[in-house]
Coordinates of C-alpha atoms in Angstrom, one line a residue:
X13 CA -11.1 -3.7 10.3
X14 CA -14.6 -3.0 9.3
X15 CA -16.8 -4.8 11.0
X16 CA -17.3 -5.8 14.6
X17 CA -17.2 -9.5 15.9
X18 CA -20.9 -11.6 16.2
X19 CA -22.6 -12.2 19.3
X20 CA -23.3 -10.5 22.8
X21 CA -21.1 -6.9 23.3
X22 CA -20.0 -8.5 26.2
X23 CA -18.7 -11.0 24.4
X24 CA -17.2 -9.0 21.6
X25 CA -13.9 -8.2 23.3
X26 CA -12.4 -11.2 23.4
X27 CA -12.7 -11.8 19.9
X28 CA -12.4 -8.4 18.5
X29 CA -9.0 -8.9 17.2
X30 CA -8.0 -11.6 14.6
X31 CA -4.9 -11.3 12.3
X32 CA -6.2 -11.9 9.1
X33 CA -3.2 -12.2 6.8
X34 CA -5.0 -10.4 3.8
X35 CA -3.5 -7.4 2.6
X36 CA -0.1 -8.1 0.8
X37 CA 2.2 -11.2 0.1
X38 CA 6.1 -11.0 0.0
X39 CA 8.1 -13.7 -1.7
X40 CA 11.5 -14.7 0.2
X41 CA 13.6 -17.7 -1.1
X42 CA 12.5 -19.8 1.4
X43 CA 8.5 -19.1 2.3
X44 CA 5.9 -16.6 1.1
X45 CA 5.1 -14.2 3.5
X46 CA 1.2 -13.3 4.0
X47 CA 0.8 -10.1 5.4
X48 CA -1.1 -7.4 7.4
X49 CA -0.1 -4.5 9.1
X50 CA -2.4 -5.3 13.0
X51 CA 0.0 -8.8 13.4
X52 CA 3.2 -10.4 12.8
X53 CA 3.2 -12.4 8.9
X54 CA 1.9 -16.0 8.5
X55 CA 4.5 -17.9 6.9
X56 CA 3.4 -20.4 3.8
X57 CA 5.5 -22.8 2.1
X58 CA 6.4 -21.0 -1.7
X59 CA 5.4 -24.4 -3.5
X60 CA 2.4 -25.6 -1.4
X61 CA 1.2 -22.3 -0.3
X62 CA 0.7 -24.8 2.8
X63 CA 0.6 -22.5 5.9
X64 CA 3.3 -22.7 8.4
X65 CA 2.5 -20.7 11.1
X66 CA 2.9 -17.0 12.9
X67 CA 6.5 -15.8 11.5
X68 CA 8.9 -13.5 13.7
X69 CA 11.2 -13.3 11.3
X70 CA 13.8 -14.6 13.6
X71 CA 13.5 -12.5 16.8
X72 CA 10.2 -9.8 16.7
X73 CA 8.1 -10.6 19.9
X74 CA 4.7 -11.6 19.4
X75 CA 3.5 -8.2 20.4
X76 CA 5.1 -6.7 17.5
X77 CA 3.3 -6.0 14.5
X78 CA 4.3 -6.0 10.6
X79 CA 3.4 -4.1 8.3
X80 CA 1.6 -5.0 4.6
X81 CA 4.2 -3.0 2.4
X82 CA 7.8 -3.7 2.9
X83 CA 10.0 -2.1 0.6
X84 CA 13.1 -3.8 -1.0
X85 CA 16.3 -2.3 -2.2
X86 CA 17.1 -3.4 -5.4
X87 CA 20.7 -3.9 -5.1
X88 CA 21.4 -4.9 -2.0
X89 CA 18.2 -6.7 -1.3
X90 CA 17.7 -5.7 1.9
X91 CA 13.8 -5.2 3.3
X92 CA 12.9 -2.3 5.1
X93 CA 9.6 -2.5 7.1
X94 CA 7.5 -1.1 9.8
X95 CA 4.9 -1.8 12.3
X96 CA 2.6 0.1 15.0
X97 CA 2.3 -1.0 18.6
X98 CA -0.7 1.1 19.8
X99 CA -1.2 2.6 23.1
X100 CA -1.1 5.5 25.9
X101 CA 1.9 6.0 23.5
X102 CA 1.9 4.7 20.1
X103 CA 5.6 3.7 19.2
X104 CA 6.4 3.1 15.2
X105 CA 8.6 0.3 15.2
X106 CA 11.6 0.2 12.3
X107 CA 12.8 -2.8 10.7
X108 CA 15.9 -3.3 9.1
X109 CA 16.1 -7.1 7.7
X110 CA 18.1 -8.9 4.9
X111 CA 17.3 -10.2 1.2
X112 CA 15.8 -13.1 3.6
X113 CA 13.8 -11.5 5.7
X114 CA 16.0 -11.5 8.9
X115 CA 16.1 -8.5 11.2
X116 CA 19.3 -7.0 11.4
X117 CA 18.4 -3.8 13.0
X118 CA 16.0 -1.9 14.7
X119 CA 14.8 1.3 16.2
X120 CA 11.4 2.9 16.8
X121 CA 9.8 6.2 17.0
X122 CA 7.2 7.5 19.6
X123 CA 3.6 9.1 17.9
X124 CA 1.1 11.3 19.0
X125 CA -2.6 9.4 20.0
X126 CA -2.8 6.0 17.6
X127 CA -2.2 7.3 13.9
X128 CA -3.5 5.3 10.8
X129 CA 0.5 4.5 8.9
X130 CA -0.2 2.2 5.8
X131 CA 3.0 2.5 4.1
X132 CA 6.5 4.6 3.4
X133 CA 9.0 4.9 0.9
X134 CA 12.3 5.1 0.4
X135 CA 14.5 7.9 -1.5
X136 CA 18.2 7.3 -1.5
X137 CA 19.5 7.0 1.6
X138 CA 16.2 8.1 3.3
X139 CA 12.9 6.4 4.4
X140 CA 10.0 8.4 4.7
X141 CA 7.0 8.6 6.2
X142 CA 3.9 10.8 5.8
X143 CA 1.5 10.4 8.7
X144 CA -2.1 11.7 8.2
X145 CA -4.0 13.4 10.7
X146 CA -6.3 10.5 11.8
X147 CA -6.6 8.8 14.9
X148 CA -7.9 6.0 16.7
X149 CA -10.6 6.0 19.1
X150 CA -9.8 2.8 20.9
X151 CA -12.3 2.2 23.5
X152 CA -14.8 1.5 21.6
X153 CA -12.9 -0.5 18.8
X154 CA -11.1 -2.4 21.4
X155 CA -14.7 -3.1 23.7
X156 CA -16.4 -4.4 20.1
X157 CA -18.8 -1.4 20.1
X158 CA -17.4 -0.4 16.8
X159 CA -15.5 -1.4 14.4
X160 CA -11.7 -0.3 13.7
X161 CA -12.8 1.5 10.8
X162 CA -15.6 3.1 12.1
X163 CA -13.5 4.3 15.0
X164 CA -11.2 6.6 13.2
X165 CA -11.7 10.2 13.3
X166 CA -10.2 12.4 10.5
X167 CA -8.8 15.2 12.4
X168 CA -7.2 17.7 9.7
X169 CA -5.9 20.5 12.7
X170 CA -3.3 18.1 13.3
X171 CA -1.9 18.3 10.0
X172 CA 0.2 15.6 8.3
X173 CA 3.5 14.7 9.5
X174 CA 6.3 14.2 7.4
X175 CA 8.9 12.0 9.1
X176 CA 12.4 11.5 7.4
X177 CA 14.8 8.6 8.4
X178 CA 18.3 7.6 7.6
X179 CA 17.9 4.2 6.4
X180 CA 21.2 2.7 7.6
X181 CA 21.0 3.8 10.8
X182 CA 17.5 4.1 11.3
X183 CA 17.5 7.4 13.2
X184 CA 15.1 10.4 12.6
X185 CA 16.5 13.0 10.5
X186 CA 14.1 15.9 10.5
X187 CA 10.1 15.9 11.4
X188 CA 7.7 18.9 10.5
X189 CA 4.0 19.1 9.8
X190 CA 2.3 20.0 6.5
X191 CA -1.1 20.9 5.2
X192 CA -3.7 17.9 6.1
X193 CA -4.5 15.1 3.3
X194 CA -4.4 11.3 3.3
X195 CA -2.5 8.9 1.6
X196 CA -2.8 4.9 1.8
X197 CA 0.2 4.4 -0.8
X198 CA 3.2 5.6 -1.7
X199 CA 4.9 5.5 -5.4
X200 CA 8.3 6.3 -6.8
X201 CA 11.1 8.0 -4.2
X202 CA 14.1 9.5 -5.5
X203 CA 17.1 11.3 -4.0
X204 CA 17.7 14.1 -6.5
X205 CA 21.2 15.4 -7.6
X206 CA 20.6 18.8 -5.6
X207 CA 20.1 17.1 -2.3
X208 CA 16.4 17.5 -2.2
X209 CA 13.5 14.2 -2.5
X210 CA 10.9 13.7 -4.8
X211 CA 8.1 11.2 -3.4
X212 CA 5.2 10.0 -5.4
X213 CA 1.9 9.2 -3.6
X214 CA -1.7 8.9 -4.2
X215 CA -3.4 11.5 -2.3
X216 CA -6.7 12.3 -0.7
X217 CA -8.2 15.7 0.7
X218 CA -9.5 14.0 3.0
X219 CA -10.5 10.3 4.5
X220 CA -13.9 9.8 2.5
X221 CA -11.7 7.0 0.8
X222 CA -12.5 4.7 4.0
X223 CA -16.5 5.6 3.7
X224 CA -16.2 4.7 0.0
X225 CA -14.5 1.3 0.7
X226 CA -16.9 0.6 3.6
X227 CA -20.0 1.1 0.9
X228 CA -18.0 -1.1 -1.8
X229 CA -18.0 -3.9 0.8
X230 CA -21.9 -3.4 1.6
X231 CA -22.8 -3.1 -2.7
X232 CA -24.4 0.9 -2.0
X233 CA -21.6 3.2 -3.0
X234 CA -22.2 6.6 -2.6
X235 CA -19.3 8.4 -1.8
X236 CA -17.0 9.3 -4.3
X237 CA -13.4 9.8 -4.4
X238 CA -11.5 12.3 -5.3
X239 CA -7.5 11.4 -5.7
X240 CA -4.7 11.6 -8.0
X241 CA -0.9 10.7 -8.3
X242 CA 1.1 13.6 -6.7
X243 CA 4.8 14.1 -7.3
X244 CA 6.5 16.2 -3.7
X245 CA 9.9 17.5 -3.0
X246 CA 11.6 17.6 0.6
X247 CA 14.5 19.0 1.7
X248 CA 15.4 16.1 4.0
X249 CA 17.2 18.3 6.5
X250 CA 13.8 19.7 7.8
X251 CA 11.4 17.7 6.3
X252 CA 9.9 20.9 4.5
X253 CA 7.7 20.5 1.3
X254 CA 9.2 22.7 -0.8
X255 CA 7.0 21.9 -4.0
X256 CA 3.8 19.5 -4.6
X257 CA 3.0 18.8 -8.6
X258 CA -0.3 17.4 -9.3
X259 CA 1.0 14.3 -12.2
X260 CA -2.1 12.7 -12.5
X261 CA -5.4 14.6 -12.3
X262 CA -7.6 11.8 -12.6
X263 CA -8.8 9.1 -9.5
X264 CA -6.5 6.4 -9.0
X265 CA -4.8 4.1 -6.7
X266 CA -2.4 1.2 -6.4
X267 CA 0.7 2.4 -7.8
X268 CA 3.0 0.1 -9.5
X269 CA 6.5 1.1 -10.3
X270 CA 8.8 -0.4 -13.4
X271 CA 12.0 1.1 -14.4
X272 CA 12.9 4.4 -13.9
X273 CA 10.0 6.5 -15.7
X274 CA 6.9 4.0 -15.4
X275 CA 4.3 3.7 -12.9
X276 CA 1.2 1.8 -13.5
X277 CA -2.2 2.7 -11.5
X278 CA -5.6 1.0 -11.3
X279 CA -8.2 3.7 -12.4
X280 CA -12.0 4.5 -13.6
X281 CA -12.2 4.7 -17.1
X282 CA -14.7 7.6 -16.8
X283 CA -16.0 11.0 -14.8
X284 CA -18.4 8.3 -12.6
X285 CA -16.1 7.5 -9.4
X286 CA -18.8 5.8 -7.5
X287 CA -17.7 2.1 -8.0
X288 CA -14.2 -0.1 -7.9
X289 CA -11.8 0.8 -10.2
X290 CA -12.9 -0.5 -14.2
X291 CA -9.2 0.6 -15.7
X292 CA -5.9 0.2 -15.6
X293 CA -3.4 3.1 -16.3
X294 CA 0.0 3.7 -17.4
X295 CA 1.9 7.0 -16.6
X296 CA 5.2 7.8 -18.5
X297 CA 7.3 10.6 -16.1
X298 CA 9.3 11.2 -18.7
X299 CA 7.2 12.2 -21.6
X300 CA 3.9 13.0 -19.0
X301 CA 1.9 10.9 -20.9
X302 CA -1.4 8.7 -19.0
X303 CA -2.5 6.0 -20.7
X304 CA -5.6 4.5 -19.8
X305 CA -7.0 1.1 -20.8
X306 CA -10.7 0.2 -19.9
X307 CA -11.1 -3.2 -18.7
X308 CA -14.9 -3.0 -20.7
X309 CA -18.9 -2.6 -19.4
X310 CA -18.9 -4.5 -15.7
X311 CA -15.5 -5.2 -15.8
X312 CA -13.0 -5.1 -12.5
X313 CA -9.1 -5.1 -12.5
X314 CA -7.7 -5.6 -9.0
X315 CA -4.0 -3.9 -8.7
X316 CA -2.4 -4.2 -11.4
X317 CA 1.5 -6.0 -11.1
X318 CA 4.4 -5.6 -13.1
X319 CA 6.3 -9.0 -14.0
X320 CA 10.1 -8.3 -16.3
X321 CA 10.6 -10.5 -18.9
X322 CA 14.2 -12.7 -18.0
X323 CA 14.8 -13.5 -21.2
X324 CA 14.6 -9.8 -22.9
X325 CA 15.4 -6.7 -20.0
X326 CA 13.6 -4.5 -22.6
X327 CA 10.2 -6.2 -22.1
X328 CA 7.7 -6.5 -19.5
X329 CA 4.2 -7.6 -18.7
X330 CA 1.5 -6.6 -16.8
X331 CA -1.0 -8.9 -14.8
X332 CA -4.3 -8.2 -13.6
X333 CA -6.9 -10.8 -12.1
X334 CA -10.4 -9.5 -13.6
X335 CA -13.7 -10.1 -12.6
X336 CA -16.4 -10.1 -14.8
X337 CA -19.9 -8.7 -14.0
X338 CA -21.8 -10.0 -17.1
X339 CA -19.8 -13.4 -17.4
X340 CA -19.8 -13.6 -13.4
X341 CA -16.2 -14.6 -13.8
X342 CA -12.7 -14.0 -12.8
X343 CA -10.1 -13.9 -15.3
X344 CA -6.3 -13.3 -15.4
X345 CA -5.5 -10.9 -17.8
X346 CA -1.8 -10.5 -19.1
X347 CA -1.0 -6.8 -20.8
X348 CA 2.2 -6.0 -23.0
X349 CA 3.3 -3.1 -20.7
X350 CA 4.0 -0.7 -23.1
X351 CA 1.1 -1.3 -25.0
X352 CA -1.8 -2.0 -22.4
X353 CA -4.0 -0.1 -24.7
X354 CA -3.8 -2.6 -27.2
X355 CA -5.6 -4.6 -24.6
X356 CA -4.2 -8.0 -23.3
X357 CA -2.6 -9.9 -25.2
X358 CA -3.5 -13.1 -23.0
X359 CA -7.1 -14.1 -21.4
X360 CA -6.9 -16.8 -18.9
X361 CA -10.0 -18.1 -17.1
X362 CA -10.3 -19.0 -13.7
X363 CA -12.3 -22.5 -12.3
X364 CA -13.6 -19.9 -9.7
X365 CA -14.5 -16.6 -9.0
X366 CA -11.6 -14.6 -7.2
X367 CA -12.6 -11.8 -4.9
X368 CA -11.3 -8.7 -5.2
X369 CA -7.6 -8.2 -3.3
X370 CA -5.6 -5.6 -2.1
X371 CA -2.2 -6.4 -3.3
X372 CA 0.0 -9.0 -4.7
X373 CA 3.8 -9.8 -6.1
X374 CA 5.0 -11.5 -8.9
X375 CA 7.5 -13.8 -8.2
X376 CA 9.9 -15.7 -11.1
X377 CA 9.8 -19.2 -11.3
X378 CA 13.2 -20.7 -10.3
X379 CA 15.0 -21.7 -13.6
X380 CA 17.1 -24.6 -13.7

């Protein structure tokens, strides 16, 4: 994604393109998913984490593509996902599947040019898509002459479009464009008692978050970011924003949901937004209250995830893999979740260094 393939540019081409696996994992009861939205998943064994191979997930064609952030439905289990084929004319494929994995239905949707679509959500019986206004230039991505990420243009005339499906049968309910920002993740969705949405989603002005990552990767940061969790309301119907609340005016990302009030963010501790994320955050919807709980000088949380307690529905726990700058360590740290302020209440070192992920899941240990 951001950088081009070694050697000759005539050479490039051929090996341009490699699925990587490294953006999200997804726990079914028989094998872990390892995911990445440019490829189908690689399937690992849940025990071994030996790899088995390229998954279709019983009959995707190896052309499809899968994306990083499947959402589940917590009653029924089901997974909803999506993936982009890109082309002449991008088509947003729509996965239905079951608790394991299995697609059961499918549908897709035609785009305009080759949009950047990292993840959706869903709100009652809606799934919903915000696509921001930037596009691919493939030519020279696809030729090796630059990479993936440098070949995306932010293009904010288009404006963002807001896409709204019916989740059962996977057909578009309404479409309409809104005023340009981007988003990489989504947070809480909720189908409201008045018939409208409410979607939670870490937004941007504008795409300077994918300068700022590039200059994380190369150690020279720069650019600073400027986002915050953002509550909006829909009316399904015509996919019309009807109201957009500014919850967390501070820079954050990864959000985390648990229960019905709680989302958990990674954060910076302070005004400096220059480096990764040295905080972890809790926001309470109900009561509006941000907690923030700094990791400490040089310290660096990935995402934080949420694990429930079996044994006691009331508790929970919050785990965050830490690397520290002074120690030059990695360390798992384990947060009571309504408490992270306290600081964690468990500090487990690692044999190795870990570097710095995108996302993970927490998946209970079979009891019995």
């Amino acid at each position: 994604y951001g950088s081009v393939a070694p050697g000759p540019i005539w050479q490039r081409w051929q090996q341009q393109y490699k699925n990587v696996a490294n953006t999200s994992v997804m726990a079914l009861p028989d094998r872990l998913l390892s995911l990445w939205e440019g490829g189908l998943p690689h399937a690992l064994d849940l025990d071994s984490l030996e790899t088995r191979g390229i998954d279709n997930l019983g009959e995707l064609s190896p052309n499809c593509t899968y994306s990083a952030h499947p959402k589940r439905d917590p009653i029924t289990g089901e997974i909803f996902n999506f993936g982009l084929v890109a082309g002449a004319n991008s088509v947003l494929n729509l996965y239905r599947c079951d608790r394991n994995g299995k697609v059961i239905k499918q549908a897709a949707l035609d785009l305009n040019g080759i949009p950047l679509i990292h993840d959706s959500v869903l709100a009652g019986p809606y799934w919903i898509f915000a696509v921001p206004p930037v596009r691919l230039n493939a030519l020279p991505a696809v030729l090796g002459l630059r990479s993936f990420s440098d070949a995306l243009i932010w293009q904010p005339r288009r404006g963002t479009q807001i896409f709204v499906i019916d989740r059962d049968s996977l057909e578009l309910v309404s479409l309409e464009q809104t005023d340009p920002w981007f988003q990489w993740h989504f947070g809480r969705g909720t189908h409201n008692l008045d018939g409208t949405v409410s979607i939670d989603l870490v937004r941007y002005p504008d795409f300077s978050t994918n300068q700022h990552l590039k200059e994380v990767a190369s150690g020279q940061v720069e650019t600073e970011i400027n986002s915050g969790l953002w509550q909006l309301q829909l009316n399904p119907q015509t996919a019309t924003v009807t109201r957009a609340d500014l919850l967390v005016d501070q820079t954050c990302e990864f959000p985390v949901l648990a229960g019905e009030h709680t989302t958990y963010l990674s954060c910076h501790s302070g005004e400096h937004r220059g480096e990764l994320f040295d905080a972890i955050a809790r926001f309470d919807a109900h009561t509006q209250q941000l907690t923030v709980a700094p990791a400490g000088p040089g310290c660096y949380p990935s995402e934080p995830i949420y694990a429930a307690d079996t044994e006691n529905p009331n508790q929970g726990w919050l785990i965050t893999v830490v690397y520290s700058g002074p120690a030059d360590q990695s360390e798992v740290w384990i947060y009571d979740c309504d408490r992270i302020a306290d600081g964690p209440v468990c500090r487990l070192a690692l044999p190795q260094i870990i570097p710095h992920s995108f996302h993970g899941t927490w998946n209970p240990a079979a009891i019995g």
